[in-house]
Amino acid sequence: MRQTQLFTKTKKLAPKDEMSKNAELLIRGGFVHKEMAGVYSFLPLGLRVLNKIENIVRAEMNAIGGQEIRVATLHPSDPWKKTGGWDKIDVLFKLTSRTENEYALGQSEEEIVTPLVQEYAFSYRDLPLAVYQIGQKYRDELRAKSGIMRGREFGMKDMYSFHTNQTDFNRFYEIVKKSYFNIYERCGLNAKVTEASGGNFSEKISYEFMVLTEAGEDDILYCEICEYCVNLEIAKAKEGDACPKCQKSKLRSAKASEVGNVFDLGQKYAKDFGFTYMDEAGTRTFPLMGCYGMGTTRLMGVIVEALSDVSGIVWPESVAPFRVHLLSLDANEQAEEIYKQLTDAGVEVLYDDRDARAGEKFADSDLIGIPYRVVISQRSLASGLAEVKRRTAKSAEMVPLGELPNFL
Ligand code: ATP
Ligand code: MG
């Protein structure tokens, strides 16, 4: 992609009311556009990143047997009234049509998915099954000051699983937890898992996946030696206590952002909808259900918060909008050729072909945060070299032009 053709341009400033680092950098870099507090549009650069995150999530969900669906986000009110969510869930957006019909906007979709699965799962032979979707969610959040980490409209992957018995549920629960760690790792993040109470309806155990970042809205206590980690809100322990698990270290507290969670829903929703299947003995039985959420746009915000530096964003290679940022300083003809070579070799290149000062190109490149910066100038060409710098490295290295495609 030629930067002269790129729809967005970098900006010196983010909107005055933007308080969060993630949105500030993403807006200045031309990744997202702020429509109002908690609502952002994704622009070409931002959508490339989000698509890559979603594809990592999709691959991991498919690998554990999840089947992708796309559930409507405009919901009838009946199922919400049936489960109690209509009155109980404070973030639920409710609408009334001009014909006085009531609707809800999807904030999570047990209310739609449970009766949907009920239509297709009749017998123990149809279970277990897991369906998931990746799409928009709507929540009437009171505070939306964390940029794309807390939206009123945001992206989420939500999966729902149905099982005949607790052992089978527990088996799948563990598999999902592993796949969540794979996702965070592939996104360049280091996540911890906390044990927490089950939220709105469930007395059962749930797990929250946390990434340490000052921009997070959760406070956690964790051990630096073992994997002990709890949400401070519910913890009996406090900072400085000996780790109750390994006893080898003192607990530390930190700010963290919840990038996903998994819930054991038991039979709550199956009972609400009268969803039974025929078990092996021929008895009608309620299935057990789990739900597994992951904020895809929050994940993108957390990557920005956790990995950026003073100069801008630092994308991990796996989700970067492009792999290479090619900067032509005073050697357009040769840079054109290298751009063609690299793209022909299948490398994703953003080519800064703008008529701009070197300093501006360097600053924009750091802000946008593409993993490899390649600078082509008359000076380096004289010795047949290109200057290659990783976004994470302090200094550049000189690479012979002929070796560039292989090197990258
Ligand atoms: P939080 O405590 O941060 O409000 P939650 O407990 O309400 O999260 P869930 O309802 O379980 O979260 O949603 C699943 C996932 O969706 C969360 O783990 C988080 O990653 C993401 N998420 C939740 N609310 C938002 C939001 N307003 N904006 C962006 N992502 C969100
Ligand atoms: Mg919430």
Coordinates of N, CA, C and O and ligand atoms in Angstrom, one line a residue, residues 38 91 107-108 137-139 141 143 147-158 180 184 208-210 217-218 231 257-263 291-299, ligand 1:
G38 N -16.8 6.3 23.9 CA -17.1 4.9 23.9 C -17.5 4.3 22.5 O -17.9 3.2 22.4
V91 N -26.6 -2.5 31.9 CA -26.0 -2.0 30.7 C -26.7 -2.3 29.4 O -26.3 -1.9 28.3
Q107 N -25.8 -7.5 24.2 CA -24.6 -7.1 25.1 C -23.9 -8.4 25.4 O -22.7 -8.4 25.9
S108 N -24.5 -9.5 25.2 CA -24.0 -10.9 25.4 C -25.2 -11.7 24.9 O -26.3 -11.1 24.8
K137 N -21.0 -5.7 20.1 CA -21.8 -5.7 21.3 C -22.1 -4.3 21.7 O -21.3 -3.4 21.4
Y138 N -23.2 -4.1 22.4 CA -23.6 -2.8 22.8 C -23.9 -2.8 24.3 O -24.6 -3.7 24.8
R139 N -23.3 -1.8 25.0 CA -23.6 -1.7 26.5 C -23.6 -0.3 26.9 O -22.8 0.5 26.5
E141 N -22.6 1.6 29.1 CA -21.6 1.8 30.2 C -21.6 3.2 30.7 O -21.8 4.1 30.0
R143 N -19.1 4.8 32.5 CA -17.9 5.5 32.2 C -17.3 4.9 31.0 O -17.1 3.7 30.9
G147 N -10.9 4.6 26.1 CA -10.7 4.4 24.7 C -11.4 3.2 24.2 O -12.5 2.9 24.6
I148 N -10.7 2.4 23.3 CA -11.3 1.3 22.8 C -11.3 0.1 23.8 O -11.9 -1.0 23.5
M149 N -10.8 0.3 25.0 CA -10.8 -0.7 26.0 C -12.2 -0.8 26.7 O -12.5 -1.8 27.3
R150 N -12.9 0.2 26.7 CA -14.3 0.2 27.2 C -15.2 1.0 26.3 O -15.3 2.2 26.4
G151 N -15.9 0.2 25.4 CA -16.8 0.9 24.4 C -18.2 0.8 24.8 O -18.6 -0.1 25.7
R152 N -19.0 1.6 24.3 CA -20.5 1.4 24.4 C -20.9 0.6 23.2 O -21.9 -0.1 23.2
E153 N -20.1 0.6 22.1 CA -20.2 -0.3 21.0 C -18.8 -0.9 20.9 O -17.8 -0.2 20.9
F154 N -18.7 -2.2 20.9 CA -17.3 -2.8 20.9 C -17.4 -4.2 20.3 O -18.4 -4.8 20.0
G155 N -16.2 -4.7 20.0 CA -16.1 -6.1 19.4 C -15.9 -7.1 20.5 O -15.1 -6.9 21.4
M156 N -16.5 -8.3 20.3 CA -16.4 -9.4 21.2 C -16.4 -10.7 20.5 O -17.2 -10.8 19.5
K157 N -15.7 -11.6 21.0 CA -15.9 -13.0 20.6 C -16.6 -13.7 21.7 O -16.2 -13.5 22.9
D158 N -17.8 -14.2 21.5 CA -18.5 -15.0 22.5 C -18.8 -16.4 22.1 O -19.4 -16.6 21.0
Y180 N -7.3 -19.8 25.2 CA -7.2 -18.3 25.6 C -5.8 -17.9 25.7 O -5.3 -16.9 25.2
Y184 N -3.6 -14.9 23.6 CA -2.9 -13.8 24.2 C -1.4 -13.9 23.8 O -0.8 -12.8 23.5
E208 N -11.2 -15.0 35.1 CA -10.9 -13.8 34.3 C -9.5 -13.8 33.8 O -8.6 -14.2 34.6
F209 N -9.3 -13.4 32.6 CA -7.9 -13.3 32.0 C -7.5 -11.9 32.1 O -8.2 -11.0 31.5
M210 N -6.4 -11.6 32.7 CA -5.9 -10.3 33.0 C -4.6 -10.0 32.4 O -3.7 -10.8 32.4
E217 N -8.8 -1.4 34.4 CA -9.8 -0.9 35.4 C -9.9 -1.9 36.5 O -10.7 -1.7 37.4
D218 N -9.2 -3.0 36.5 CA -9.2 -3.9 37.6 C -8.0 -3.9 38.4 O -6.9 -3.5 37.9
N231 N -8.6 -11.3 41.8 CA -9.1 -9.9 41.7 C -9.2 -9.4 43.1 O -9.8 -10.0 44.0
S257 N -6.2 -5.3 33.0 CA -7.4 -5.2 32.1 C -7.9 -6.6 31.8 O -7.1 -7.5 31.5
E258 N -9.2 -6.8 32.0 CA -9.8 -8.1 31.7 C -10.0 -8.3 30.2 O -10.8 -7.6 29.6
V259 N -9.2 -9.2 29.7 CA -9.2 -9.4 28.2 C -10.1 -10.6 27.8 O -10.2 -10.9 26.7
G260 N -10.6 -11.3 28.8 CA -11.5 -12.4 28.5 C -12.0 -13.0 29.8 O -11.4 -12.7 30.9
N261 N -13.0 -13.8 29.7 CA -13.4 -14.6 30.8 C -14.3 -15.8 30.4 O -14.7 -15.9 29.3
V262 N -14.3 -16.7 31.3 CA -15.1 -18.0 31.0 C -16.0 -18.2 32.2 O -15.6 -18.1 33.4
F263 N -17.3 -18.6 31.9 CA -18.3 -18.8 33.0 C -18.8 -20.2 32.9 O -19.2 -20.7 31.8
C291 N -20.2 -20.2 29.0 CA -20.0 -19.1 28.0 C -18.6 -18.5 28.2 O -18.0 -18.5 29.3
Y292 N -18.0 -18.0 27.1 CA -16.6 -17.7 27.0 C -16.5 -16.4 26.2 O -16.7 -16.4 25.0
G293 N -16.2 -15.3 26.9 CA -16.2 -14.0 26.2 C -14.7 -13.5 26.1 O -13.8 -13.9 26.8
M294 N -14.5 -12.7 25.0 CA -13.2 -12.1 24.8 C -13.4 -10.8 24.1 O -14.0 -10.8 23.0
G295 N -12.9 -9.8 24.6 CA -13.1 -8.5 24.0 C -12.0 -8.3 22.9 O -10.9 -8.1 23.2
T296 N -12.4 -8.3 21.6 CA -11.4 -8.2 20.5 C -10.9 -6.8 20.4 O -9.7 -6.6 20.2
T297 N -11.8 -5.8 20.5 CA -11.4 -4.4 20.4 C -10.6 -4.0 21.7 O -9.6 -3.3 21.6
R298 N -11.1 -4.6 22.8 CA -10.3 -4.3 24.1 C -8.9 -4.9 23.9 O -7.9 -4.2 24.3
L299 N -8.8 -6.1 23.4 CA -7.5 -6.7 23.2 C -6.6 -5.8 22.4 O -5.4 -5.6 22.7
Ligands
ATP1 P1 -15.7 -5.5 32.7 O1 -15.6 -6.0 34.1 O2 -14.5 -5.0 32.1 O3 -16.9 -4.6 32.5 P2 -17.4 -7.8 32.0 O4 -17.2 -8.6 33.2 O5 -18.6 -6.9 31.9 O6 -16.1 -6.9 31.8 P3 -18.2 -9.7 30.0 O7 -19.6 -9.3 30.1 O8 -17.9 -11.1 30.5 O9 -17.2 -8.6 30.7 O10 -17.6 -9.6 28.5 C1 -16.6 -10.5 28.0 C2 -15.4 -9.7 27.6 O11 -15.7 -8.6 26.8 C3 -14.6 -9.0 28.7 O12 -13.7 -10.0 29.3 C4 -13.9 -7.9 28.1 O13 -12.7 -8.4 27.4 C5 -14.8 -7.5 27.0 N1 -15.6 -6.3 27.4 C6 -16.6 -6.2 28.3 N2 -17.1 -5.0 28.4 C7 -16.5 -4.3 27.4 C8 -16.6 -2.9 26.9 N3 -17.5 -2.1 27.4 N4 -15.8 -2.5 25.9 C9 -14.9 -3.4 25.4 N5 -14.7 -4.7 25.8 C10 -15.5 -5.1 26.8

